[in-house]
Amino acid sequence: MTEENSPVIAIDGPSGSGKGTICSIIAQHLGWHLLDSGALYRLVALAAQRHSILLDNEEALVALAAHLDVEFHADTSDDGLVIVLEGEVVTDAIRSEECSQMASRVAVIPSVREALLGRQQAFLQAPGLVADGRDMGSVVFPRATLKIFLTASQKIRAERRYKQLIKKGISVNFAAILDDISQRDDRDTQRNVSPLHAADDAIIVDTSEMSIDDVVEKVMALYRSK
Ligand code: DC
């Protein structure tokens, strides 16, 4: 099977819908590649901060996005990926709240999105790709084999994020997390280019009342039925 013909499972949805966890389990299960497209926006934001590039300097951000020196390595001790930016491991650094806010500002810039398009599409290699993002089914892989739009209520997503941070020993305030999720949702859904919305042919899965295993099983069943 050629690379362009390899299957893609595109999983889009808002922050905290469980996409990251679900995508990494499914990719491992199928032995496929994994694209964490949000990490690319986070990496541009972090690189900008490290090079003292302001988030309104579009030209410099586009140049950064086009030449981002990044490597993704499978992490054998975990389900996820080790992310290396300019020779330094930044797997945790890109997950900070500050980086999340900066990434959502970087992601509204059309030319930055354009600069990251080819890099995202290059992740499609045999035997297949699980792509995690906001516009995987609508823009990056419009011909994906299966398009899923994962969602959950804002309150449930904030609770998940809160528990994750507490588990990591980070002290957080629930109201601030809820507020942050709501602000990011607004920015992600209201931007002019590639706003967060389900592709017409995406299947919407509300994970509010589902366990991780339930969601994985549901997506696998939908893929098998294709
Ligand atoms: O999924 P995430 O939280 O790591 O994404 C970080 C930011 O990037 C978030 O504000 C949404 C944005 N994003 C995007 O606009 N398009 C994507 N395909 C993935 C993420």
Short mmCIF file of C-alpha atoms and ligand atoms in Angstrom, two decimals:
data_model
loop_
_atom_site.label_atom_id
_atom_site.label_comp_id
_atom_site.label_asym_id
_atom_site.label_seq_id
_atom_site.Cartn_x
_atom_site.Cartn_y
_atom_site.Cartn_z
CA MET A 1 0.00 0.00 0.00
CA THR A 2 1.45 3.40 -0.94
CA GLU A 3 1.75 6.05 1.68
CA GLU A 4 -0.99 8.24 0.21
CA ASN A 5 -3.30 5.22 0.24
CA SER A 6 -2.56 4.30 3.83
CA PRO A 7 -5.57 4.60 6.11
CA VAL A 8 -6.05 7.59 8.41
CA ILE A 9 -8.20 7.76 11.52
CA ALA A 10 -8.73 11.50 12.13
CA ILE A 11 -9.79 12.38 15.66
CA ASP A 12 -10.73 16.00 16.28
CA GLY A 13 -12.30 17.76 19.22
CA PRO A 14 -11.78 20.33 21.95
CA SER A 15 -9.14 20.28 24.72
CA GLY A 16 -9.82 17.68 27.36
CA SER A 17 -12.13 15.54 25.24
CA GLY A 18 -9.67 12.67 25.74
CA LYS A 19 -8.28 12.77 22.20
CA GLY A 20 -4.61 12.54 23.17
CA THR A 21 -5.05 9.42 25.30
CA ILE A 22 -7.45 7.75 22.88
CA CYS A 23 -5.26 8.46 19.83
CA SER A 24 -2.14 7.12 21.46
CA ILE A 25 -3.87 3.90 22.60
CA ILE A 26 -5.39 3.32 19.16
CA ALA A 27 -2.11 4.02 17.34
CA GLN A 28 -0.33 1.54 19.59
CA HIS A 29 -3.09 -1.01 19.22
CA LEU A 30 -3.01 -0.85 15.41
CA GLY A 31 0.78 -0.39 15.18
CA TRP A 32 0.22 2.86 13.25
CA HIS A 33 1.95 6.24 13.32
CA LEU A 34 0.64 8.99 15.56
CA LEU A 35 0.35 12.70 14.77
CA ASP A 36 -0.17 14.98 17.76
CA SER A 37 -0.84 18.12 15.73
CA GLY A 38 -1.49 20.24 18.84
CA ALA A 39 2.10 19.57 19.87
CA LEU A 40 3.28 21.31 16.68
CA TYR A 41 1.38 24.51 17.60
CA ARG A 42 2.73 24.23 21.15
CA LEU A 43 6.27 23.78 19.77
CA VAL A 44 6.02 26.90 17.61
CA ALA A 45 4.84 28.82 20.68
CA LEU A 46 7.65 27.50 22.87
CA ALA A 47 10.29 28.10 20.21
CA ALA A 48 8.97 31.66 19.79
CA GLN A 49 9.28 32.26 23.51
CA ARG A 50 12.79 30.85 23.59
CA HIS A 51 13.89 32.98 20.64
CA SER A 52 12.15 36.06 22.08
CA ILE A 53 9.80 36.28 19.10
CA LEU A 54 6.59 38.14 19.91
CA LEU A 55 3.32 36.41 19.03
CA ASP A 56 2.34 39.31 16.78
CA ASN A 57 5.46 38.90 14.61
CA GLU A 58 3.76 36.80 11.94
CA GLU A 59 6.69 36.66 9.56
CA ALA A 60 9.09 35.35 12.20
CA LEU A 61 6.51 32.84 13.45
CA VAL A 62 5.98 31.48 9.94
CA ALA A 63 9.74 31.08 9.49
CA LEU A 64 9.91 29.25 12.83
CA ALA A 65 7.01 26.96 11.89
CA ALA A 66 8.53 26.19 8.49
CA HIS A 67 11.95 25.28 9.90
CA LEU A 68 11.01 23.86 13.29
CA ASP A 69 13.85 21.58 14.43
CA VAL A 70 11.79 18.90 16.13
CA GLU A 71 11.91 15.15 16.59
CA PHE A 72 9.20 12.85 17.90
CA HIS A 73 10.38 9.58 19.45
CA ALA A 74 8.12 6.75 20.62
CA ASP A 75 8.41 6.47 24.40
CA THR A 76 8.76 2.80 25.28
CA SER A 77 8.11 3.37 28.98
CA ASP A 78 4.81 5.10 28.28
CA ASP A 79 2.11 5.22 25.57
CA GLY A 80 3.20 8.66 24.43
CA LEU A 81 5.98 10.41 22.58
CA VAL A 82 9.20 12.08 23.65
CA ILE A 83 9.40 15.47 21.94
CA VAL A 84 12.76 17.07 21.25
CA LEU A 85 13.01 20.73 20.19
CA GLU A 86 16.37 22.02 19.01
CA GLY A 87 18.09 19.11 20.79
CA GLU A 88 16.26 19.54 24.11
CA VAL A 89 13.50 17.32 25.52
CA VAL A 90 10.38 19.50 25.85
CA THR A 91 7.71 16.82 26.34
CA ASP A 92 6.53 18.38 29.63
CA ALA A 93 7.47 21.99 28.88
CA ILE A 94 4.99 22.23 25.99
CA ARG A 95 2.12 21.09 28.29
CA SER A 96 2.34 24.04 30.69
CA GLU A 97 -0.71 26.31 30.98
CA GLU A 98 1.38 29.21 29.66
CA CYS A 99 2.35 27.24 26.57
CA SER A 100 -1.30 26.14 26.07
CA GLN A 101 -2.42 29.77 26.00
CA MET A 102 0.40 30.80 23.66
CA ALA A 103 -0.30 27.83 21.34
CA SER A 104 -3.93 28.79 20.96
CA ARG A 105 -2.82 32.31 19.96
CA VAL A 106 -0.32 30.94 17.45
CA ALA A 107 -2.97 28.59 16.02
CA VAL A 108 -5.23 31.48 14.93
CA ILE A 109 -2.64 32.73 12.41
CA PRO A 110 -3.52 31.38 8.93
CA SER A 111 0.04 31.57 7.56
CA VAL A 112 1.38 29.56 10.52
CA ARG A 113 -1.27 26.90 9.90
CA GLU A 114 -0.31 26.85 6.24
CA ALA A 115 3.39 26.48 7.16
CA LEU A 116 2.58 23.43 9.31
CA LEU A 117 0.30 21.73 6.77
CA GLY A 118 2.90 19.77 4.78
CA ARG A 119 4.72 18.74 7.94
CA GLN A 120 1.49 17.26 9.31
CA GLN A 121 0.62 15.48 6.05
CA ALA A 122 4.12 13.92 5.98
CA PHE A 123 3.19 11.89 9.06
CA LEU A 124 0.99 9.75 6.80
CA GLN A 125 3.08 6.66 6.22
CA ALA A 126 2.30 2.97 5.91
CA PRO A 127 0.75 1.10 7.61
CA GLY A 128 -1.50 3.98 8.75
CA LEU A 129 -1.91 7.11 10.82
CA VAL A 130 -3.96 8.17 13.79
CA ALA A 131 -4.17 11.98 13.62
CA ASP A 132 -5.11 14.01 16.70
CA GLY A 133 -6.18 17.65 16.36
CA ARG A 134 -8.84 20.19 15.55
CA ASP A 135 -8.89 20.13 11.74
CA MET A 136 -7.56 16.66 10.90
CA GLY A 137 -10.78 15.52 9.20
CA SER A 138 -11.78 18.91 7.81
CA VAL A 139 -8.47 20.31 6.42
CA VAL A 140 -5.33 18.20 6.86
CA PHE A 141 -6.70 14.75 5.91
CA PRO A 142 -10.03 15.43 4.19
CA ARG A 143 -9.95 11.92 2.70
CA ALA A 144 -9.42 10.18 6.06
CA THR A 145 -10.85 6.66 6.28
CA LEU A 146 -12.66 7.46 9.51
CA LYS A 147 -13.38 10.88 11.02
CA ILE A 148 -14.32 11.13 14.65
CA PHE A 149 -15.26 14.28 16.54
CA LEU A 150 -14.74 13.65 20.25
CA THR A 151 -16.45 15.96 22.64
CA ALA A 152 -17.42 16.26 26.33
CA SER A 153 -19.03 18.99 28.44
CA GLN A 154 -16.75 21.85 29.55
CA LYS A 155 -17.24 20.87 33.20
CA ILE A 156 -16.18 17.26 32.60
CA ARG A 157 -13.18 18.38 30.54
CA ALA A 158 -12.12 20.80 33.28
CA GLU A 159 -12.48 18.02 35.88
CA ARG A 160 -10.24 15.73 33.80
CA ARG A 161 -7.61 18.42 33.42
CA TYR A 162 -7.80 19.25 37.15
CA LYS A 163 -7.25 15.59 38.12
CA GLN A 164 -4.33 15.27 35.66
CA LEU A 165 -2.56 18.31 37.14
CA ILE A 166 -3.21 17.28 40.76
CA LYS A 167 -1.80 13.83 39.94
CA LYS A 168 1.35 15.52 38.65
CA GLY A 169 1.63 17.36 41.98
CA ILE A 170 0.75 20.74 40.42
CA SER A 171 -1.50 22.86 42.63
CA VAL A 172 -4.37 24.31 40.63
CA ASN A 173 -7.66 26.08 41.03
CA PHE A 174 -10.70 24.40 39.45
CA ALA A 175 -12.46 27.66 38.53
CA ALA A 176 -9.31 28.90 36.77
CA ILE A 177 -9.09 25.68 34.74
CA LEU A 178 -12.75 25.89 33.75
CA ASP A 179 -12.23 29.49 32.71
CA ASP A 180 -9.12 28.58 30.72
CA ILE A 181 -10.96 25.76 28.87
CA SER A 182 -13.80 28.09 28.05
CA GLN A 183 -11.42 30.78 26.72
CA ARG A 184 -9.55 28.25 24.61
CA ASP A 185 -12.81 26.82 23.24
CA ASP A 186 -13.87 30.33 22.22
CA ARG A 187 -10.57 31.01 20.50
CA ASP A 188 -10.48 27.60 18.77
CA THR A 189 -14.09 27.76 17.53
CA GLN A 190 -14.25 31.43 16.56
CA ARG A 191 -11.04 31.83 14.56
CA ASN A 192 -11.44 32.52 10.86
CA VAL A 193 -9.22 29.76 9.57
CA SER A 194 -9.80 26.06 10.30
CA PRO A 195 -12.10 26.73 13.26
CA LEU A 196 -12.85 23.78 15.50
CA HIS A 197 -15.95 22.10 14.11
CA ALA A 198 -16.90 18.58 13.17
CA ALA A 199 -16.32 17.74 9.49
CA ASP A 200 -19.62 17.03 7.69
CA ASP A 201 -18.76 13.35 7.47
CA ALA A 202 -17.39 13.04 11.03
CA ILE A 203 -19.05 10.84 13.62
CA ILE A 204 -19.64 12.74 16.86
CA VAL A 205 -18.80 10.82 20.04
CA ASP A 206 -19.65 12.47 23.38
CA THR A 207 -17.24 11.03 25.95
CA SER A 208 -18.75 12.78 29.02
CA GLU A 209 -20.17 9.54 30.38
CA MET A 210 -17.69 7.11 28.78
CA SER A 211 -14.53 5.49 30.12
CA ILE A 212 -11.32 5.52 28.05
CA ASP A 213 -11.83 1.82 27.26
CA ASP A 214 -15.41 2.51 26.10
CA VAL A 215 -14.21 5.21 23.71
CA VAL A 216 -11.34 3.10 22.33
CA GLU A 217 -13.75 0.21 21.75
CA LYS A 218 -16.27 2.50 20.04
CA VAL A 219 -13.66 4.00 17.68
CA MET A 220 -12.22 0.56 16.86
CA ALA A 221 -15.71 -0.78 16.14
CA LEU A 222 -16.41 2.20 13.86
CA TYR A 223 -13.11 1.62 12.03
CA ARG A 224 -13.80 -2.11 11.61
CA SER A 225 -17.24 -1.34 10.20
CA LYS A 226 -15.69 0.82 7.43
O1 DC B 1 -4.60 19.76 21.38
P1 DC B 1 -3.72 20.80 22.08
O2 DC B 1 -4.35 21.36 23.33
O3 DC B 1 -2.33 20.29 22.35
O4 DC B 1 -3.58 22.01 21.04
C1 DC B 1 -2.85 23.17 21.35
C2 DC B 1 -3.50 24.36 20.63
O5 DC B 1 -3.36 24.22 19.22
C3 DC B 1 -4.99 24.52 20.90
O6 DC B 1 -5.29 25.88 21.20
C4 DC B 1 -5.67 24.16 19.62
C5 DC B 1 -4.61 24.33 18.57
N1 DC B 1 -4.69 23.30 17.53
C6 DC B 1 -5.19 23.67 16.32
O7 DC B 1 -5.59 24.82 16.13
N2 DC B 1 -5.24 22.75 15.31
C7 DC B 1 -4.82 21.50 15.51
N3 DC B 1 -4.87 20.63 14.51
C8 DC B 1 -4.33 21.11 16.77
C9 DC B 1 -4.29 22.05 17.77
#
